[in-house]
Short mmCIF file of C-alpha atoms and ligand atoms in Angstrom, two decimals:
data_model
loop_
_atom_site.label_atom_id
_atom_site.label_comp_id
_atom_site.label_asym_id
_atom_site.label_seq_id
_atom_site.Cartn_x
_atom_site.Cartn_y
_atom_site.Cartn_z
CA MET Z 1 84.87 47.51 55.69
CA VAL Z 2 87.08 49.79 53.61
CA LYS Z 3 87.03 52.16 57.36
CA TYR Z 4 87.93 49.07 59.28
CA LEU Z 5 90.92 48.30 57.27
CA ASN Z 6 91.90 51.96 57.42
CA ILE Z 7 91.97 51.95 61.07
CA LYS Z 8 94.04 48.55 60.81
CA VAL Z 9 96.57 50.06 58.86
CA LYS Z 10 97.30 53.13 61.13
CA LEU Z 11 97.76 50.76 63.86
CA SER Z 12 99.86 48.85 62.55
CA ILE Z 13 102.03 51.58 62.02
CA ASP Z 14 101.78 53.53 64.76
CA TYR Z 15 101.78 50.99 67.26
CA SER Z 16 101.86 47.30 66.64
CA THR Z 17 103.65 43.99 65.40
CA PHE Z 18 101.28 43.29 62.62
CA ARG Z 19 101.91 44.15 59.07
CA ILE Z 20 98.95 44.40 56.78
CA TYR Z 21 99.36 44.11 53.09
CA CYS Z 22 97.17 44.86 50.53
CA ASN Z 23 94.39 42.70 48.83
CA ASN Z 24 94.43 43.36 45.62
CA ASN Z 25 98.41 42.42 44.91
CA PRO Z 26 98.59 38.82 44.40
CA ASN Z 27 102.14 39.08 46.19
CA SER Z 28 101.03 40.17 49.17
CA ARG Z 29 99.23 38.74 52.52
CA LYS Z 30 97.59 40.07 55.41
CA VAL Z 31 98.44 39.01 58.92
CA VAL Z 32 95.56 40.11 61.18
CA ASN Z 33 96.28 40.45 64.87
CA ILE Z 34 94.39 38.23 66.61
CA ILE Z 35 94.20 40.29 70.09
CA ASP Z 36 93.41 43.24 68.04
CA LEU Z 37 90.58 42.71 65.91
CA LYS Z 38 88.65 45.19 66.16
CA GLN Z 39 87.01 44.24 69.03
CA SER Z 40 88.60 40.27 69.19
CA THR Z 41 85.13 39.21 70.88
CA LEU Z 42 84.35 35.75 70.25
CA ALA Z 43 81.63 36.56 67.09
CA GLU Z 44 84.87 38.83 65.41
CA THR Z 45 87.48 35.38 65.90
CA GLU Z 46 84.29 33.29 64.88
CA HIS Z 47 84.30 36.27 61.84
CA PHE Z 48 88.07 35.95 61.09
CA VAL Z 49 88.58 32.19 61.12
CA SER Z 50 85.55 31.13 58.76
CA LYS Z 51 86.43 33.90 56.10
CA ALA Z 52 89.84 31.94 56.22
CA GLY Z 53 87.92 29.05 54.75
CA GLU Z 54 87.57 27.04 58.43
CA ASN Z 55 84.96 25.82 60.68
CA PRO Z 56 84.60 29.20 62.99
CA TYR Z 57 84.17 26.39 65.80
CA ARG Z 58 88.29 26.68 65.50
CA ALA Z 59 87.73 30.46 66.94
CA ARG Z 60 87.27 29.10 70.26
CA GLN Z 61 90.02 26.79 70.57
CA ILE Z 62 91.94 29.15 69.19
CA ARG Z 63 91.16 31.82 71.81
CA GLN Z 64 91.72 28.71 74.64
CA TRP Z 65 95.30 28.51 73.59
CA ILE Z 66 95.77 32.28 73.30
CA PHE Z 67 93.67 33.65 76.18
CA HIS Z 68 93.95 31.08 78.89
CA ARG Z 69 97.15 29.50 78.30
CA GLY Z 70 99.21 32.90 77.01
CA VAL Z 71 100.57 30.97 73.71
CA CYS Z 72 100.91 33.47 71.23
CA ASP Z 73 102.82 30.90 68.71
CA PHE Z 74 100.24 28.97 66.79
CA GLY Z 75 102.69 26.16 65.93
CA SER Z 76 102.30 25.06 69.68
CA MET Z 77 98.26 25.26 69.52
CA THR Z 78 98.57 21.39 69.04
CA ASP Z 79 94.54 20.48 68.85
CA LEU Z 80 94.40 22.12 65.87
CA SER Z 81 95.39 20.38 62.35
CA LYS Z 82 98.78 21.01 61.32
CA SER Z 83 97.23 23.18 57.72
CA LEU Z 84 95.20 24.97 60.26
CA ARG Z 85 97.95 26.04 62.44
CA ASP Z 86 100.74 26.38 58.99
CA ARG Z 87 97.55 28.61 57.50
CA LEU Z 88 97.45 30.79 60.81
CA ALA Z 89 101.26 31.51 60.87
CA HIS Z 90 100.76 32.80 56.93
CA ILE Z 91 97.80 35.36 58.12
CA ALA Z 92 97.63 35.64 61.50
CA SER Z 93 99.68 37.26 64.67
CA VAL Z 94 99.46 37.39 68.46
CA THR Z 95 100.90 40.12 70.15
CA CYS Z 96 103.32 38.68 72.72
CA LEU Z 97 104.83 41.37 75.16
CA LYS Z 98 108.37 40.57 75.60
CA GLN Z 99 109.24 40.58 79.86
CA ILE Z 100 112.76 41.86 80.43
CA GLY Z 101 112.07 42.31 84.52
CA LYS Z 102 110.74 40.74 87.29
CA THR Z 103 110.91 42.13 90.46
CA GLU Z 104 109.63 41.07 94.08
CA SER Z 105 108.95 43.25 96.99
CA ALA Z 106 108.94 42.23 100.23
CA ASP Z 107 105.63 42.37 100.82
CA GLY Z 108 105.05 40.27 97.59
CA THR Z 109 103.88 42.28 95.40
CA ILE Z 110 105.73 41.61 91.77
CA LYS Z 111 106.48 44.35 89.60
CA LEU Z 112 106.90 43.53 85.38
CA ALA Z 113 108.87 44.82 83.13
CA PHE Z 114 108.10 44.59 79.07
CA GLU Z 115 109.59 45.33 76.40
CA LEU Z 116 107.53 46.59 73.69
CA SER Z 117 108.48 45.58 69.58
CA ASP Z 118 109.71 49.43 69.40
CA SER Z 119 111.54 49.19 73.08
CA ALA Z 120 109.52 51.15 74.34
CA ILE Z 121 109.03 49.85 77.96
CA ILE Z 122 106.33 49.57 80.44
CA GLU Z 123 105.44 48.08 83.40
CA SER Z 124 102.35 45.96 85.44
CA VAL Z 125 102.21 45.18 88.80
CA TRP Z 126 100.75 42.21 90.59
CA ILE Z 127 99.88 42.86 94.23
CA PRO Z 128 98.74 39.53 96.58
CA GLU Z 129 96.09 40.12 99.09
CA GLU Z 130 94.76 36.71 101.10
CA LYS Z 131 91.66 36.53 98.56
CA ARG Z 132 92.45 39.64 95.73
CA LYS Z 133 95.38 39.60 93.22
CA THR Z 134 95.29 42.77 91.72
CA LEU Z 135 97.00 44.00 88.89
CA CYS Z 136 97.73 47.30 87.65
CA ILE Z 137 98.09 47.78 83.95
CA SER Z 138 99.58 50.17 82.13
CA THR Z 139 97.72 51.95 78.98
CA GLN Z 140 100.26 54.17 78.09
CA ALA Z 141 104.18 54.20 77.53
CA GLY Z 142 105.21 57.15 79.96
CA CYS Z 143 102.38 59.85 80.26
CA LYS Z 144 101.19 63.31 78.93
CA MET Z 145 99.69 64.81 82.01
CA GLY Z 146 103.01 66.08 83.73
CA CYS Z 147 101.57 65.81 87.45
CA ARG Z 148 104.56 67.32 89.32
CA PHE Z 149 104.32 64.30 91.88
CA CYS Z 150 104.22 61.41 89.69
CA LEU Z 151 107.30 59.63 88.15
CA THR Z 152 105.82 58.33 85.16
CA GLY Z 153 104.73 62.27 84.67
CA LYS Z 154 108.13 63.18 85.43
CA SER Z 155 109.67 60.77 82.79
CA GLY Z 156 107.33 62.11 79.76
CA PHE Z 157 104.99 60.28 77.16
CA ILE Z 158 106.60 58.06 74.44
CA ARG Z 159 103.40 56.50 72.82
CA ASN Z 160 99.87 55.11 73.45
CA LEU Z 161 100.06 51.36 73.98
CA SER Z 162 98.04 49.31 71.56
CA ALA Z 163 94.72 47.40 73.16
CA ALA Z 164 97.09 43.87 72.51
CA GLU Z 165 99.31 45.30 74.07
CA ILE Z 166 97.01 46.54 77.23
CA VAL Z 167 95.04 43.01 77.33
CA ASP Z 168 98.85 40.88 76.68
CA GLN Z 169 99.83 42.31 79.98
CA VAL Z 170 97.40 40.12 82.04
CA ILE Z 171 97.64 37.22 79.92
CA CYS Z 172 101.43 37.49 80.65
CA ALA Z 173 100.87 37.87 84.14
CA ARG Z 174 98.78 34.98 84.61
CA LYS Z 175 102.33 32.94 83.11
CA SER Z 176 104.70 35.13 85.60
CA VAL Z 177 102.81 34.85 89.26
CA PRO Z 178 102.78 32.65 91.48
CA GLY Z 179 99.14 30.84 91.28
CA GLY Z 180 98.92 32.08 87.92
CA ARG Z 181 95.92 34.44 89.63
CA VAL Z 182 93.90 37.55 88.67
CA THR Z 183 90.82 38.42 90.14
CA ASN Z 184 91.17 42.00 89.72
CA LEU Z 185 92.48 44.57 87.61
CA VAL Z 186 93.44 48.33 87.97
CA LEU Z 187 93.77 50.55 85.49
CA MET Z 188 96.09 52.56 87.50
CA GLY Z 189 99.79 52.28 86.01
CA MET Z 190 101.86 54.38 83.55
CA GLY Z 191 99.88 56.95 81.87
CA GLU Z 192 96.09 57.94 81.44
CA PRO Z 193 93.71 55.62 80.41
CA LEU Z 194 91.06 58.10 79.00
CA ASP Z 195 94.18 60.12 77.04
CA ASN Z 196 94.26 56.55 75.06
CA TYR Z 197 90.77 55.77 74.69
CA GLU Z 198 90.09 53.82 71.90
CA ASN Z 199 92.62 51.54 72.39
CA THR Z 200 91.42 51.19 76.13
CA PHE Z 201 87.94 50.67 75.05
CA LYS Z 202 89.20 47.53 72.68
CA ALA Z 203 90.91 45.96 75.28
CA LEU Z 204 87.97 46.06 78.26
CA LYS Z 205 86.16 44.58 75.41
CA VAL Z 206 88.50 41.85 75.14
CA ILE Z 207 89.31 41.20 78.84
CA THR Z 208 85.38 41.22 79.69
CA GLU Z 209 84.24 38.68 76.88
CA PRO Z 210 83.48 35.42 79.19
CA ASP Z 211 84.86 33.15 77.11
CA ALA Z 212 88.41 34.57 77.30
CA GLY Z 213 88.06 34.10 81.51
CA LEU Z 214 90.50 37.29 82.06
CA VAL Z 215 88.51 39.94 84.21
CA GLY Z 216 84.89 40.71 84.63
CA ALA Z 217 83.97 44.34 84.60
CA ARG Z 218 82.80 44.22 88.13
CA LYS Z 219 86.39 44.14 88.67
CA ILE Z 220 87.87 46.32 87.02
CA THR Z 221 88.56 49.89 88.02
CA LEU Z 222 89.95 52.85 85.47
CA SER Z 223 92.36 55.63 87.29
CA THR Z 224 91.91 58.70 86.03
CA ALA Z 225 93.08 62.10 86.20
CA GLY Z 226 89.99 63.77 85.09
CA VAL Z 227 89.66 63.62 81.89
CA VAL Z 228 85.54 65.08 81.54
CA PRO Z 229 85.21 63.99 78.15
CA GLY Z 230 86.14 60.52 79.03
CA ILE Z 231 84.65 59.59 81.73
CA MET Z 232 81.17 60.33 80.12
CA LYS Z 233 81.80 57.94 77.21
CA ILE Z 234 83.18 54.92 80.02
CA ALA Z 235 79.95 55.59 82.01
CA ASP Z 236 78.42 54.96 78.18
CA ASP Z 237 80.28 52.15 77.24
CA PHE Z 238 81.21 50.46 80.46
CA PRO Z 239 78.89 51.30 83.73
CA ARG Z 240 80.25 48.40 85.78
CA VAL Z 241 83.41 49.27 85.35
CA LYS Z 242 84.47 51.28 88.58
CA LEU Z 243 85.85 54.41 88.39
CA ALA Z 244 88.73 55.84 90.25
CA VAL Z 245 89.43 59.98 89.81
CA SER Z 246 93.00 61.26 90.93
CA ILE Z 247 91.85 64.73 92.95
CA ASN Z 248 94.73 64.75 94.68
CA ALA Z 249 93.79 69.04 95.21
CA PRO Z 250 90.31 70.47 96.43
CA ASN Z 251 90.85 73.65 94.97
CA ASP Z 252 91.50 74.84 91.49
CA ASP Z 253 94.50 77.16 92.13
CA LEU Z 254 96.50 74.26 93.78
CA ARG Z 255 94.97 71.54 91.26
CA ASN Z 256 96.35 73.94 88.20
CA GLU Z 257 99.46 73.64 89.94
CA LEU Z 258 99.93 69.65 90.84
CA MET Z 259 97.98 68.95 87.92
CA PRO Z 260 98.23 70.27 84.53
CA ILE Z 261 95.04 69.01 82.91
CA ASN Z 262 93.25 71.19 85.78
CA ARG Z 263 93.28 74.23 83.74
CA LYS Z 264 91.65 72.09 81.12
CA TYR Z 265 89.27 70.53 83.09
CA PRO Z 266 88.49 72.24 86.39
CA LEU Z 267 87.26 70.80 89.29
CA ALA Z 268 83.63 72.16 88.61
CA ARG Z 269 83.80 70.38 85.34
CA LEU Z 270 85.06 67.33 86.76
CA GLN Z 271 82.23 67.45 89.87
CA ASN Z 272 79.29 68.02 87.30
CA ALA Z 273 80.73 64.82 85.11
CA LEU Z 274 80.82 62.33 88.49
CA LYS Z 275 77.55 63.51 89.23
CA THR Z 276 75.89 61.74 85.90
CA PHE Z 277 78.45 58.90 86.43
CA PRO Z 278 75.67 56.09 87.27
CA ALA Z 279 76.01 54.41 90.80
CA PRO Z 280 74.62 51.33 90.82
CA LYS Z 281 73.67 49.91 94.20
CA GLY Z 282 76.79 49.87 96.21
CA LYS Z 283 79.20 51.36 93.84
CA ARG Z 284 81.39 53.96 94.65
CA ILE Z 285 83.25 56.43 92.84
CA THR Z 286 86.70 56.14 94.53
CA LEU Z 287 88.57 59.50 94.70
CA GLU Z 288 92.17 59.29 95.61
CA TYR Z 289 93.96 61.78 97.52
CA VAL Z 290 97.68 61.45 97.05
CA MET Z 291 98.93 63.39 100.60
CA LEU Z 292 101.77 66.18 100.38
CA LYS Z 293 102.96 67.27 103.37
CA GLY Z 294 102.97 71.25 103.93
CA VAL Z 295 101.16 71.12 100.20
CA ASN Z 296 97.57 69.90 100.62
CA ASP Z 297 97.14 68.32 104.05
CA SER Z 298 95.92 71.53 105.99
CA GLU Z 299 92.68 71.37 107.75
CA ASN Z 300 91.36 73.57 105.63
CA ASN Z 301 92.02 71.33 102.55
CA ALA Z 302 90.25 68.78 104.62
CA ILE Z 303 86.97 70.84 104.41
CA GLU Z 304 87.33 71.60 100.90
CA LEU Z 305 87.87 67.95 99.77
CA SER Z 306 84.62 67.32 101.95
CA GLU Z 307 82.79 70.08 100.52
CA PHE Z 308 83.67 68.42 96.80
CA ALA Z 309 82.78 65.12 97.83
CA ALA Z 310 79.86 66.00 99.19
CA LYS Z 311 78.10 66.81 95.80
CA ASP Z 312 75.05 64.35 94.94
CA PHE Z 313 77.60 61.38 94.04
CA PRO Z 314 78.37 58.05 96.26
CA ALA Z 315 82.24 58.72 97.19
CA LYS Z 316 84.57 57.38 98.99
CA ILE Z 317 87.99 58.61 99.67
CA ASN Z 318 91.59 56.71 99.83
CA LEU Z 319 94.28 58.79 101.39
CA ILE Z 320 97.62 57.78 99.76
CA PRO Z 321 100.62 59.30 101.47
CA PHE Z 322 102.97 60.37 98.87
CA ASN Z 323 105.53 57.60 97.69
CA PRO Z 324 108.85 59.14 97.41
CA CYS Z 325 109.95 59.25 93.40
CA PRO Z 326 113.67 60.46 92.49
CA GLY Z 327 113.59 64.47 92.46
CA ALA Z 328 109.71 65.53 93.20
CA PRO Z 329 110.01 67.91 95.73
CA PHE Z 330 107.98 66.90 98.10
CA ASP Z 331 107.64 64.51 101.29
CA ARG Z 332 104.81 62.37 103.03
CA PRO Z 333 103.13 63.88 105.77
CA ASP Z 334 103.47 61.97 109.32
CA ARG Z 335 101.33 59.78 110.21
CA PRO Z 336 99.57 61.62 113.21
CA GLU Z 337 98.78 64.99 110.49
CA ILE Z 338 97.28 62.05 107.90
CA GLU Z 339 94.96 61.11 110.56
CA LYS Z 340 93.93 64.36 112.03
CA PHE Z 341 93.09 64.87 108.01
CA ARG Z 342 91.13 61.90 107.66
CA ASP Z 343 89.23 62.73 111.11
CA ILE Z 344 88.01 65.92 109.84
CA LEU Z 345 86.71 63.98 106.75
CA VAL Z 346 85.01 61.04 108.64
CA ASN Z 347 83.58 63.30 110.77
CA ARG Z 348 81.90 65.34 108.62
CA GLY Z 349 80.54 61.87 107.61
CA HIS Z 350 82.96 60.72 104.39
CA ASN Z 351 83.99 57.48 103.81
CA VAL Z 352 88.14 57.63 104.16
CA PHE Z 353 90.75 54.86 104.27
CA ILE Z 354 94.61 55.82 104.59
CA ARG Z 355 96.14 53.31 101.38
CA GLU Z 356 99.47 52.63 102.15
CA SER Z 357 100.76 51.30 98.43
CA ARG Z 358 102.29 48.00 98.62
CA GLY Z 359 106.07 47.71 96.82
CA ASN Z 360 107.09 50.62 97.67
CA ASP Z 361 111.12 49.13 98.60
CA ILE Z 362 110.85 48.42 94.62
CA LEU Z 363 109.11 51.30 93.04
CA ALA Z 364 106.08 49.62 91.94
CA ALA Z 365 104.00 51.74 94.25
CA CYS Z 366 101.41 54.11 92.68
CA GLY Z 367 103.54 56.92 91.02
CA GLN Z 368 106.69 55.61 91.14
CA LEU Z 369 106.46 53.51 87.76
CA SER Z 370 108.89 54.41 85.21
CA ARG Z 371 110.89 53.77 81.89
CA SER Z 372 113.74 52.50 83.54
CA ILE Z 373 113.70 49.28 85.46
CA GLY Z 374 115.17 49.54 89.09
CA GLY Z 375 115.51 47.18 92.19
CA ARG Z 376 116.27 43.72 92.09
CA ASP Z 377 115.54 41.69 89.12
CA THR Z 378 114.85 38.11 89.45
CA ALA Z 379 113.95 37.03 85.45
N1 SAH D 401 97.06 58.55 85.10
C1 SAH D 401 95.84 57.86 86.41
C2 SAH D 401 96.41 56.30 86.71
C3 SAH D 401 97.88 56.71 86.68
S1 SAH D 401 98.59 57.22 88.62
C4 SAH D 401 95.49 58.92 87.25
O1 SAH D 401 96.23 59.74 87.01
O2 SAH D 401 94.47 58.58 87.96
C5 SAH D 401 97.37 56.37 89.44
C6 SAH D 401 97.56 57.24 91.00
O3 SAH D 401 99.37 57.45 91.66
C7 SAH D 401 96.77 58.04 90.28
O4 SAH D 401 96.12 58.07 91.95
C8 SAH D 401 98.06 58.95 90.82
O5 SAH D 401 97.39 60.94 91.86
C9 SAH D 401 98.62 58.52 92.26
N2 SAH D 401 100.17 59.05 91.95
C10 SAH D 401 100.60 59.59 91.40
N3 SAH D 401 102.26 59.77 91.88
C11 SAH D 401 102.58 59.56 92.96
C12 SAH D 401 102.85 59.46 94.35
N4 SAH D 401 104.01 59.98 93.82
N5 SAH D 401 102.66 59.13 95.32
C13 SAH D 401 101.16 58.44 95.95
N6 SAH D 401 100.11 58.42 94.64
C14 SAH D 401 101.01 58.72 93.61
FE1 SF4 D 402 99.96 60.80 84.54
FE2 SF4 D 402 98.40 59.47 86.73
FE3 SF4 D 402 100.93 60.68 86.39
FE4 SF4 D 402 99.15 62.06 86.13
S1 SF4 D 402 99.30 60.86 87.97
S2 SF4 D 402 101.30 62.27 85.31
S3 SF4 D 402 97.89 61.46 84.65
S4 SF4 D 402 100.26 58.77 85.26
#
């Protein structure tokens, strides 16, 4: 319990909106953020509610309001008694992101911007397809990894998001997008999820808790620049969550240049980690490869990438034509060049897709998210 409280105190100071007061002080009270409970499972919320002297059954009602209806004000939870609402308002809180922007692309993609309690700004992107409605969420404000082709990387690192801030992007998006549907989730927005492991883990626990009704583990993809220890951990903690790895360069010399993280976890180590990643039937690791004209798009690069991908793990390869971002000294290759690169891989037996990013016109595509809000604001 002491350890638990320590963690809460640290979180409250560093990242979140909730406050902790010392229990021994008769004039003090403890305010617990319901979404940021240890893992915010139903059982844990029940425990919290019964410790507050209420019937644990109320936990389901409270969670319905928070997760299904996106209500963060206890006063509006009208099927709870007035006294319980008042008591909750006194002892608990719910993180509520402040939406400050909503930009719509010609292709239906919607970029949402949120301001956090300390004024940091993060973005999420909703990508509608015929059946699938995918939400791309952020795990950090900014990113430490410094990949040279990425706007998030170029704008630097501000801080990790708390678990509640990660979860709340899903809840808020459902309130804000047409039809209110989010069927799939990708952790591919701002930041490196495995560089914020503890909070990403907690957020995934909350999101995949069945009664929360958000998104199931099989419909979630986590994208990483290659944080090897995190890959091993996520494989154990969430074997059903899909993994995408941003390769982007098929040899260490080039990868060291484009992605500084490669100096710490070079390609051979990454390859070994991917070999141990569990791959239940039908589940492949996605290798993402941002195509940069004259930098990583040669015939030889395609052969190197094929050799990397042929090492004992089931993989599909997504080729992502570079999305221009201000100040990055790169271009996207011409379409025939990309197709030639793809054909080399296909002829060597790989599953390859060319992924045109959505929401390009509103800077909502891969690598274009940053702390500034651009585009047409319809909020
Ligand atoms: N940090 C994680 C997830 C966020 S980046 C990661 O790196 O995987 C999400 C994806 O956007 C990555 O595959 C990254 O390689 C890609 N990306 C970054 N900048 C890009 C750009 N300018 N054009 C196209 N894709 C980009
Ligand atoms: Fe960070 Fe991913 Fe961008 Fe690299 S590509 S800087 S890891 S967000």
